[in-house]
Coordinates of C-alpha atoms and ligand atoms in Angstrom, one line a residue:
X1 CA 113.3 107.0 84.5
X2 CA 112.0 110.2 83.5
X3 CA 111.5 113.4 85.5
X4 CA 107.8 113.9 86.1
X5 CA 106.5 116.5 88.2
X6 CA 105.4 113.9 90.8
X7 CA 109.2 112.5 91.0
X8 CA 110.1 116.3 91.7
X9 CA 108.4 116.3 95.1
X10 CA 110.8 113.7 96.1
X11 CA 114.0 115.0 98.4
X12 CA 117.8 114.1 97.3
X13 CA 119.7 112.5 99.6
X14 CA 117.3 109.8 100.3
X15 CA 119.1 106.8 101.6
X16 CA 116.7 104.4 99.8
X17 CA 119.5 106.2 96.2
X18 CA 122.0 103.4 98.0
X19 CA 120.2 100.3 97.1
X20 CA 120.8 99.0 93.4
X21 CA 118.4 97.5 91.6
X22 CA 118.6 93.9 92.2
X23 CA 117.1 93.0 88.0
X24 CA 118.0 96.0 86.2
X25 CA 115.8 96.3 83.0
X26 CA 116.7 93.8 80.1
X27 CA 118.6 94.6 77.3
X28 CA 116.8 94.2 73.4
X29 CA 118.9 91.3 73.1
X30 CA 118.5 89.5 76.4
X31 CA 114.3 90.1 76.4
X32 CA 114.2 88.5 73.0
X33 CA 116.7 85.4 73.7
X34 CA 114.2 85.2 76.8
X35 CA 111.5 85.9 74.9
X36 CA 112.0 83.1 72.4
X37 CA 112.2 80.5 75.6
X38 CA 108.1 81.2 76.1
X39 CA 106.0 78.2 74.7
X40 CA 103.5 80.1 74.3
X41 CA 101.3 77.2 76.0
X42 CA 97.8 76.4 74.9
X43 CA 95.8 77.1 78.5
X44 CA 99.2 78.5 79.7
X45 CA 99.1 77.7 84.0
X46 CA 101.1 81.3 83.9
X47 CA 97.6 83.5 83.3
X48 CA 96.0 81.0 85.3
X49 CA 98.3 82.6 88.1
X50 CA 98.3 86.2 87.5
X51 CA 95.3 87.8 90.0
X52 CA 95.0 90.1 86.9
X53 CA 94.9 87.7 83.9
X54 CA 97.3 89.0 81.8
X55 CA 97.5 86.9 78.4
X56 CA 101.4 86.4 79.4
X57 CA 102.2 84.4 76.5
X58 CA 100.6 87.2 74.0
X59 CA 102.7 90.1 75.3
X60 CA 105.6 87.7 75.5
X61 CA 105.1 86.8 71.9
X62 CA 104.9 90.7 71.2
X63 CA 108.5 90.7 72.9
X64 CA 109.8 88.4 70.4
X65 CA 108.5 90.1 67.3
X66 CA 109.5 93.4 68.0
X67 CA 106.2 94.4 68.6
X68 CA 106.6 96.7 72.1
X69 CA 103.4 99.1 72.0
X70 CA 101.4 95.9 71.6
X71 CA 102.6 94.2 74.0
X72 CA 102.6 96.8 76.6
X73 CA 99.0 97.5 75.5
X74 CA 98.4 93.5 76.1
X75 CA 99.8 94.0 79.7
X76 CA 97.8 97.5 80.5
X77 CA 94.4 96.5 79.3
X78 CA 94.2 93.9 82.1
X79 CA 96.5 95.8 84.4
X80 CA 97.2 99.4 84.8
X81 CA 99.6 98.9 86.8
X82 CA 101.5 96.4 85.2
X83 CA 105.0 98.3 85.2
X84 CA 105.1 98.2 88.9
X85 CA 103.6 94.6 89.4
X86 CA 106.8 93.6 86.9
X87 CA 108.6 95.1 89.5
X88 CA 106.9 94.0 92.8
X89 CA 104.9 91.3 92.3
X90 CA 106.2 87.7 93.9
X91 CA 106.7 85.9 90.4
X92 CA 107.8 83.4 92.2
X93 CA 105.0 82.5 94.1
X94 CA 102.3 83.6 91.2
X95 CA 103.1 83.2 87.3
X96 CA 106.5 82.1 87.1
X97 CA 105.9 79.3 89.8
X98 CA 103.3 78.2 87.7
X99 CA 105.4 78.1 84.6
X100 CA 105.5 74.5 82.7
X101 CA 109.3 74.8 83.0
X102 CA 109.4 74.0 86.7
X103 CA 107.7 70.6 86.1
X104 CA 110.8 69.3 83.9
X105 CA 113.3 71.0 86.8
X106 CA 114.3 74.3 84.3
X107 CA 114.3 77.8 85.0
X108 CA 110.9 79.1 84.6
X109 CA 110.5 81.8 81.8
X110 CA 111.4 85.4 83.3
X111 CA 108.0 87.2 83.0
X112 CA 108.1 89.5 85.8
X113 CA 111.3 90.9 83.9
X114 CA 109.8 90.7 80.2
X115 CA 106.9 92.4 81.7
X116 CA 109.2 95.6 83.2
X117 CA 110.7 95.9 79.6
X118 CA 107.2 96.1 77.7
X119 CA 106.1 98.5 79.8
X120 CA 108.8 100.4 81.4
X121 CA 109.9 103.2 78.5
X122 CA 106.3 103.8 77.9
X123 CA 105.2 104.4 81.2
X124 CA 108.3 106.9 81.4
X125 CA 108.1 108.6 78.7
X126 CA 104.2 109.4 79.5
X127 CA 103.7 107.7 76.3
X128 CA 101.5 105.1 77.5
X129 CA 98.1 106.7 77.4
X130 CA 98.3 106.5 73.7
X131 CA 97.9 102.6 73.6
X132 CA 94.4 103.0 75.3
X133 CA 90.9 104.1 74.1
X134 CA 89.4 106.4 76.2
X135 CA 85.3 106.8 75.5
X136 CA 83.5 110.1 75.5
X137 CA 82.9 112.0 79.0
X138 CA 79.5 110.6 80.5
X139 CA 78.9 112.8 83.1
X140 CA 79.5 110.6 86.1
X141 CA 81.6 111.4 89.0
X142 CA 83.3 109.4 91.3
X143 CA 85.8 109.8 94.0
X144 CA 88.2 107.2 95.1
X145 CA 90.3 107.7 98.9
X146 CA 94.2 106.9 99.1
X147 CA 96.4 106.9 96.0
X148 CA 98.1 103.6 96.5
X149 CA 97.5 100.9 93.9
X150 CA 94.1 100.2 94.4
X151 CA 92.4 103.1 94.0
X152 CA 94.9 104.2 91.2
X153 CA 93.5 101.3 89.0
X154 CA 89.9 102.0 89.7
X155 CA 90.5 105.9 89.1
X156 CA 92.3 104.7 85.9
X157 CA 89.8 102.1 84.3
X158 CA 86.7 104.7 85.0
X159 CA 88.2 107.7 83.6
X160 CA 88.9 105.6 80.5
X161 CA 85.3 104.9 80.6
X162 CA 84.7 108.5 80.6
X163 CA 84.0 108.8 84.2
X164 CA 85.4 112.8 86.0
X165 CA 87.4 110.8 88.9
X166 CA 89.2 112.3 91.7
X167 CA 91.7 110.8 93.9
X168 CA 92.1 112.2 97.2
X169 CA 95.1 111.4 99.3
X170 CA 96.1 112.2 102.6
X171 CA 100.0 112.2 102.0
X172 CA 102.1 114.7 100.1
X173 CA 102.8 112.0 97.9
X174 CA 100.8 109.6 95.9
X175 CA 101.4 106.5 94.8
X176 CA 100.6 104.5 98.5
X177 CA 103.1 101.7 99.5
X178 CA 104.8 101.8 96.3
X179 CA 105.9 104.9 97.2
X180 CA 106.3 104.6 100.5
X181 CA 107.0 101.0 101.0
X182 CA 108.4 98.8 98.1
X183 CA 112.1 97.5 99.4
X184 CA 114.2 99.9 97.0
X185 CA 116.4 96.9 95.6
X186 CA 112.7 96.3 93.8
X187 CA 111.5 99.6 92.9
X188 CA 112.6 102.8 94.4
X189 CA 109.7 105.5 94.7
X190 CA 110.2 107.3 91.5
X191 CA 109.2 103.7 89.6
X192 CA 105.6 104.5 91.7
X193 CA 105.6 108.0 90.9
X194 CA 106.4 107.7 87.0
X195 CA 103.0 105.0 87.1
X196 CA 101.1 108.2 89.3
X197 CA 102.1 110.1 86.8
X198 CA 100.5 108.0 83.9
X199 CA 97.0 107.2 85.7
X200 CA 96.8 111.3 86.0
X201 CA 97.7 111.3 81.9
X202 CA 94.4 109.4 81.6
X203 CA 92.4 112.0 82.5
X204 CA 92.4 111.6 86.6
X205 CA 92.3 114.0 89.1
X206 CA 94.7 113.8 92.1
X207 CA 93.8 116.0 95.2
X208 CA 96.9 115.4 98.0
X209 CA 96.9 116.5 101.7
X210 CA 93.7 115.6 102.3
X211 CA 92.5 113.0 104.8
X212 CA 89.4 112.0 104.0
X213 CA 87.0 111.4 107.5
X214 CA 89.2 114.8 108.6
X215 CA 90.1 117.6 105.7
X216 CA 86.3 115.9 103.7
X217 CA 83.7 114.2 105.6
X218 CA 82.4 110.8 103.8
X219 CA 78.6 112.9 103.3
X220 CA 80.6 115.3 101.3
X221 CA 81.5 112.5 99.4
X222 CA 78.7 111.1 98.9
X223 CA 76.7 113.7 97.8
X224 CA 79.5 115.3 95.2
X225 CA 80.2 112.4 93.5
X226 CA 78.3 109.1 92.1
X227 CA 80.0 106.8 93.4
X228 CA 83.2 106.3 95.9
X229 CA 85.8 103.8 95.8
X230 CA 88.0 103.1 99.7
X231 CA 91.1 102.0 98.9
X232 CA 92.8 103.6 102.3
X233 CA 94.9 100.3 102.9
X234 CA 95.9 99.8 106.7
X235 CA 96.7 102.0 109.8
X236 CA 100.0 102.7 111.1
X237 CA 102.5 99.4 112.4
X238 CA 101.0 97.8 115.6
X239 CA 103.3 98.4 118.8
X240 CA 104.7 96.2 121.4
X241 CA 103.8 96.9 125.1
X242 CA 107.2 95.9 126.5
X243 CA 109.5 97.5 128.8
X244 CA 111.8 99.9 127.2
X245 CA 109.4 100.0 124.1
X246 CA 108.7 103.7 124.3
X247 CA 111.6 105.6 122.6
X248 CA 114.2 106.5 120.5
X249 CA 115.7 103.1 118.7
X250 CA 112.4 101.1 118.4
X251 CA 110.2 102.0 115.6
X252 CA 107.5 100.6 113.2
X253 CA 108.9 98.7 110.6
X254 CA 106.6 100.1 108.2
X255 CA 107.1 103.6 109.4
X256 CA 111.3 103.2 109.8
X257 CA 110.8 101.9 105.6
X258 CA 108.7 105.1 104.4
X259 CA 111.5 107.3 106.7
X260 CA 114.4 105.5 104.3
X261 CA 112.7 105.8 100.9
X262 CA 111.6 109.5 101.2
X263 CA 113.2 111.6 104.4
X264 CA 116.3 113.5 103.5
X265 CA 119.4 112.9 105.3
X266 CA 117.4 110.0 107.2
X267 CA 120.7 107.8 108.7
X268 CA 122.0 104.8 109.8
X269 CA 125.5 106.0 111.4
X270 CA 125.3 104.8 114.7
X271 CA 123.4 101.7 114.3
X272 CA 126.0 98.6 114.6
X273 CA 123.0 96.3 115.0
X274 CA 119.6 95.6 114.4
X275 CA 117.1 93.5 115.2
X276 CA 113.8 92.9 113.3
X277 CA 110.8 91.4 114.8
X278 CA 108.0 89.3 113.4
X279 CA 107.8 87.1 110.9
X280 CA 106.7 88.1 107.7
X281 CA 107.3 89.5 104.6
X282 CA 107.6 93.1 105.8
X283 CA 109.8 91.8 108.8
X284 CA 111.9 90.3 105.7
X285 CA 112.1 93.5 103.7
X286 CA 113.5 95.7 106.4
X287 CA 116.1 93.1 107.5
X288 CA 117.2 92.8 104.0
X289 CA 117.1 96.4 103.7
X290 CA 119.2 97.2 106.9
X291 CA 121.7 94.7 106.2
X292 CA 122.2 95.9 102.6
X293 CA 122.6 99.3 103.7
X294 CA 125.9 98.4 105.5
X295 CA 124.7 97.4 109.0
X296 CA 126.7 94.6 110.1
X297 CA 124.4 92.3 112.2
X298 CA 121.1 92.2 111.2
X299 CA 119.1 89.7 113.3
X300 CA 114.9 88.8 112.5
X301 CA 113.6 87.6 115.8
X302 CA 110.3 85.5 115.6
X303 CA 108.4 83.9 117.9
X304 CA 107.7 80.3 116.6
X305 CA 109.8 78.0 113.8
X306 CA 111.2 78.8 110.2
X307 CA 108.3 76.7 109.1
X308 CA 105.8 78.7 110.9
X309 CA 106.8 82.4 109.5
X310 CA 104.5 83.7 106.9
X311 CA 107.5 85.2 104.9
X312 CA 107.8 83.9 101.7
X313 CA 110.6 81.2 101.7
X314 CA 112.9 82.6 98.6
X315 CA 113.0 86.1 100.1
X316 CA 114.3 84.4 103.9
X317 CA 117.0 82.7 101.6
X318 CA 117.9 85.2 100.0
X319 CA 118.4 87.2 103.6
X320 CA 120.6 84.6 104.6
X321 CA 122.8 85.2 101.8
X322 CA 123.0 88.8 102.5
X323 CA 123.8 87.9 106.4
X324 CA 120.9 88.0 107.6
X325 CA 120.5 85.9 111.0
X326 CA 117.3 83.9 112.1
X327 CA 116.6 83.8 115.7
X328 CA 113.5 81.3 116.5
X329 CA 111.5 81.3 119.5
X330 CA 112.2 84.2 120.2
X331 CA 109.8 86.3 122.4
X332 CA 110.7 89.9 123.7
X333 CA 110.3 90.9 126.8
X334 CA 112.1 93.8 127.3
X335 CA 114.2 96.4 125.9
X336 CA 117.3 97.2 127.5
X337 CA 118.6 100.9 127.8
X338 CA 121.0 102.6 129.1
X339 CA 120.7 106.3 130.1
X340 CA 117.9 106.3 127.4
X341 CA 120.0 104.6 124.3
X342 CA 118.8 101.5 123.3
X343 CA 121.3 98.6 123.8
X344 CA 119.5 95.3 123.8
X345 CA 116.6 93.1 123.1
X346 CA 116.2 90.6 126.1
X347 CA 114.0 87.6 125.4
X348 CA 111.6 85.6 127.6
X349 CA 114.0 83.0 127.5
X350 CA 116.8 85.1 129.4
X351 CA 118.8 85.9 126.0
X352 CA 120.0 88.8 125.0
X353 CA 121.0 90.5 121.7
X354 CA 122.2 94.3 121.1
X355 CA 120.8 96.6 119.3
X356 CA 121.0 99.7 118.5
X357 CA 117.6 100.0 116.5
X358 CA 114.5 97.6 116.9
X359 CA 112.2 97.8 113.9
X360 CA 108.6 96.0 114.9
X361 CA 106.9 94.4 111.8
X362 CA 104.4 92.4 113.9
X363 CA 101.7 93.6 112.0
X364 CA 99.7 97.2 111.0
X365 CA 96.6 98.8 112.4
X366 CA 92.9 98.3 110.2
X367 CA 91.5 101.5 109.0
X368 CA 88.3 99.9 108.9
X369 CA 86.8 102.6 111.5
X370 CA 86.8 104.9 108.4
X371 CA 85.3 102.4 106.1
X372 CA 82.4 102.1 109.4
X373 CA 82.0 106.3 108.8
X374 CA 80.0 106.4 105.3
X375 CA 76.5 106.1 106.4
X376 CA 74.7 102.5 106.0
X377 CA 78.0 100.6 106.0
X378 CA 77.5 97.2 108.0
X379 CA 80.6 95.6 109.5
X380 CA 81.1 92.2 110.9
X381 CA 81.4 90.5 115.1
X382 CA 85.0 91.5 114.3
X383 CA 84.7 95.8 112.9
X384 CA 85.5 94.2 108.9
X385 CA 83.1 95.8 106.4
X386 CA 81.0 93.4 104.3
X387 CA 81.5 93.3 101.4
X388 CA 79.9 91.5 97.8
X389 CA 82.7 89.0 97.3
X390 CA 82.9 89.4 93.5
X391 CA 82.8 93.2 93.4
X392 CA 83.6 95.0 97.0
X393 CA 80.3 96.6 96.9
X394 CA 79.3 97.3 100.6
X395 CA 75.7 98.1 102.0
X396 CA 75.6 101.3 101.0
X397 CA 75.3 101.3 97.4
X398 CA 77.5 104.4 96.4
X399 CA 80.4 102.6 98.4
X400 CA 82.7 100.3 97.0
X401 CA 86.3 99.0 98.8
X402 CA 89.1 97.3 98.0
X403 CA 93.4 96.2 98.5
X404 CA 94.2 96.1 101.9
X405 CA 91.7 97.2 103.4
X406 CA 89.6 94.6 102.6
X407 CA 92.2 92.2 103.4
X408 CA 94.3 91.9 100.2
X409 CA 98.7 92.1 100.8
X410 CA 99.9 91.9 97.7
X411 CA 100.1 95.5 94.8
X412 CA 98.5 92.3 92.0
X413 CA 95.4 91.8 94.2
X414 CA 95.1 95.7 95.0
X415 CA 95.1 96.2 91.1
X416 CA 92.7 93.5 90.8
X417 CA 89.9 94.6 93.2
X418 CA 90.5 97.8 91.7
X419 CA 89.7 96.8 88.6
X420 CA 86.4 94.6 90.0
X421 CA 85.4 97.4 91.9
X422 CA 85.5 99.5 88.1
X423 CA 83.5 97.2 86.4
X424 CA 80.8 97.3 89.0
X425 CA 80.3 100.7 89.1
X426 CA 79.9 101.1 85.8
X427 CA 77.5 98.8 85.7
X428 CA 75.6 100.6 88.6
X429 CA 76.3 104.2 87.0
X430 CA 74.4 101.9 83.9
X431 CA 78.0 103.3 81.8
X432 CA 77.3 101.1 78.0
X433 CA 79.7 98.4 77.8
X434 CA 82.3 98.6 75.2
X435 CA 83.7 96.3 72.8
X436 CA 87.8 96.3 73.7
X437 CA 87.0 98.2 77.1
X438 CA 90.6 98.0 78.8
X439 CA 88.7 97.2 82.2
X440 CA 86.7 94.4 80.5
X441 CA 90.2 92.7 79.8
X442 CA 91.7 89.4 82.0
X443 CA 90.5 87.5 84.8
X444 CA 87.0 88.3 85.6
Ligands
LIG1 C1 106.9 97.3 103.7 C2 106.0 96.7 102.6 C3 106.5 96.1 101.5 C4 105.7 95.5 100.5 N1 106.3 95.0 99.4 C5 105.5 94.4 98.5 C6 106.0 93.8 97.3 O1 107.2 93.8 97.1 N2 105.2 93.3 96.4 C7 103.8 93.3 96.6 O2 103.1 92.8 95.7 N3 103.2 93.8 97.7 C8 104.0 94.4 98.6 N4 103.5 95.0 99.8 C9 102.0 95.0 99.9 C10 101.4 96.1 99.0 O3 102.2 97.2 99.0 C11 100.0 96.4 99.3 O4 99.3 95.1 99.3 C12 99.3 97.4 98.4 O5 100.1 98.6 98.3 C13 97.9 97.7 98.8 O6 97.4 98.7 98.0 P1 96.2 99.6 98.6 O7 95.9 100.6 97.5 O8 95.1 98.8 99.1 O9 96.8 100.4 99.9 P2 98.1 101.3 100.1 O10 99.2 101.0 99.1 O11 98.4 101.2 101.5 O12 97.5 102.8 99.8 C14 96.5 103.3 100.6 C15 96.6 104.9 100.5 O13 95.5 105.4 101.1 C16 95.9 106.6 101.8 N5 94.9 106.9 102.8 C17 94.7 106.2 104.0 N6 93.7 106.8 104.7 C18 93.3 107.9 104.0 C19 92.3 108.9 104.2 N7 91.5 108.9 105.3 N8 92.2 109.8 103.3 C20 93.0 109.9 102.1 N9 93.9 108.9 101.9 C21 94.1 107.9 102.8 C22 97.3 106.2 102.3 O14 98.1 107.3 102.7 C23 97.9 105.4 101.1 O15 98.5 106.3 100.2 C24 104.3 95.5 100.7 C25 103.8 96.1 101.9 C26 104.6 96.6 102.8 C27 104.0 97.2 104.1
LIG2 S1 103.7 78.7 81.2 FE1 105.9 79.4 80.8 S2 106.3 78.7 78.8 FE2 104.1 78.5 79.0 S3 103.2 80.4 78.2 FE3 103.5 80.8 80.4 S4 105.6 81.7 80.5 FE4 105.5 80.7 78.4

């Protein structure tokens, strides 16, 4: 990976530099024996799967004719962000379960990787501007809040539509939870940065430190630019009203994750074990994560049964094969210290484990409240902003939202609304359609 001057912001010494890629980018000669697997199906069930609608058997094709800028302007046109989705995205769950291999009990074709290997020396190199047309500035201006991968595709498809956008971020650093969240073994945070760094080559602004609703009020907003695009994600992990909960050893599990991809000199030495609690994917991540950092028991604790958790089942196996224990039924009702150190987890049930850190991943905070701020925005019985299903519009017209904040969890479906949310305002800011527009490409 290239240095960009978005990777310089990030420290050395990170502790998130100690977990290897777990599918390192192909070889030439291993994408195009994998390559030459694809059927290149007619209806192929694998676009059918992709939130974005990339034409997987196209860029594939590409692959196996040599053909790289095509195929990485195949996968961009109907996903900005398709170098990190390669990275992140559950293939398992989305295109590559769908694959016509399953059915006949083979391995389905690898697209998630073929993807990463289109896409991944352009996008470092900065070269991947060049496979996109951008049209002539229109005059329009439009402001999109938090840098994480919604907004970034919005800000990306509208300035190639000739839009002035500006993304304003609260953190130092852009690039939201794939930068600050992404289980290194997928993506470590310069993989986010290098794709910051190519949304800003198409023309976009990026203003960081700034908190919208705090350092800009949403009027300012409103009035300086044509339109605005919320892609501010969630709120900060939820906490556990327990005994013992307040202090040092328990922590967010999202919070404890940002701390190990980006803090220098952010450390592990004391902690012998660890305990995770909740039940899903994030509660998955940072067990997998502690445990293949060196700690030596690394326990998830959730409430109900295996079948109940909301994890997806490939990433608990693969947990278990990295020593990863599951304890069921398991309902805290107490941490246990002694003069202040954190020593155990004592359950409901009367058992016990120890622990030296507790990481909570029982869910995050809405940032909805924000959302509620821009004027004329109606929310429902339960504080979630209404939005137009097909394009995150809300009531007020200059406001569209989208990714997590309107409920999405995956990086694919923050792309996608991003994308939807695009497409509508340029159809409000009455911007002329054009014929190969990259935003007008995929799923509608
Ligand atoms: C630990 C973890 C691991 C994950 N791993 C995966 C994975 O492997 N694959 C996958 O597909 N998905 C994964 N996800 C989910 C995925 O990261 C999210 O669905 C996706 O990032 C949502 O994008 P977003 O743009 O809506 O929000 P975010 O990525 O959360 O970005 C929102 C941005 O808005 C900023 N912001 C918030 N409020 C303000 C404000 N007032 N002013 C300015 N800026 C503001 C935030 O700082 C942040 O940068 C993971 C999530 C977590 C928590
Ligand atoms: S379903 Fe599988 S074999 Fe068919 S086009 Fe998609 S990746 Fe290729």
């Amino acid at each position: 990976m290239s240095v960009t001057p978005d990777v310089r912001i990030l420290p050395d010494g990170r502790l998130e530099s100690k977990l290897a890629d777990l599918k390192p980018v192909y070889t030439d000669g291993e994408a195009i024996a994998e390559a030459n697997r694809c059927l290149y199906c007619h209806d192929a069930p694998c676009i059918a799967a992709c939130p974005t609608g990339i034409d997987i058997p196209t860029f594939i094709r590409k692959i196996g004719t040599e053909n790289l800028r095509g195929s990485a302007r195949t996968i961009l046109s109907a996903n900005l962000l398709g170098y990190s989705c390669a990275r992140v995205c559950p293939v398992e769950v989305l295109c590559a379960g769908a694959c016509v291999y399953n059915a006949w009990h083979r391995t389905p074709i690898a697209i998630g990787r073929l993807q990463r290997y289109a896409t991944e020396r352009l996008v470092a190199s900065g070269g991947a501007a060049s496979l996109l047309t951008k049209a002539p500035a229109n005059g329009k201006r439009v402001a999109c809040v938090g840098a994480g991968p919604a907004s970034l595709a919005c800000a990306g498809y509208l300035a190639l539509e000739g839009c002035t956008v500006t993304v304003y971020e609260k953190r130092a650093v852009a690039g939201g939870l794939n930068v600050t969240g992404v289980a290194p073994y997928k993506m470590h945070a310069e993989g986010g940065l290098a794709e910051v760094a190519f949304i800003r080559s198409l023309g976009v602004e990026f203003r960081t430190g700034v908190e919208v609703g705090r350092s800009i009020l949403p009027e300012r907003l409103l009035k300086e630019h044509d339109a605005v695009f919320l892609g501010c994600g969630l709120g900060t992990d939820s906490a556990l009203d327990i005994p013992g909960a307040h202090g040092e050893g328990v922590t967010g599990a999202v919070g404890w994750i940002e701390r190990m991809k980006l803090e220098r000199g952010f450390g592990l030495a004391e902690v012998k074990h660890a305990v995770v609690i909740g039940g899903g994917n994030t509660a998955i991540d940072a067990a997998r994560e502690l445990a293949r950092l060196g700690v030596p028991d690394v326990a998830i604790l959730y409430r109900r049964t295996e079948a109940d958790m909301s994890g997806y089942k490939h990433e608990l196996s693969h947990a278990r094969e990295e020593g990863v224990r599951l304890i069921e039924r398991a309902t805290p009702e107490a941490f246990v210290r002694e003069d202040g150190a954190l020593r155990a987890v004592r359950l409901a049930d009367g058992r016990e484990f120890a622990c030296e850190l507790a990481a909570l991943a029982i869910g995050q905070g809405s940032l909805g409240s924000l959302a509620s701020a821009f004027a004329g925005v109606k929310t429902d019985a339960r504080g979630r902003v209404e939005v137009e299903a097909l394009t995150g519009r809300t009531s007020n017209p200059k406001l569209w939202v989208g990714g997590d904040a309107t409920g999405g969890e995956l990086v694919v479906t923050a792309v996608q609304d991003g994308k939807r949310a695009a497409r509508s305002i340029a159809r409000a800011l009455g911007i002329a359609e054009r014929d190969g527009a990259a935003m007008r490409a995929g799923a509608e």
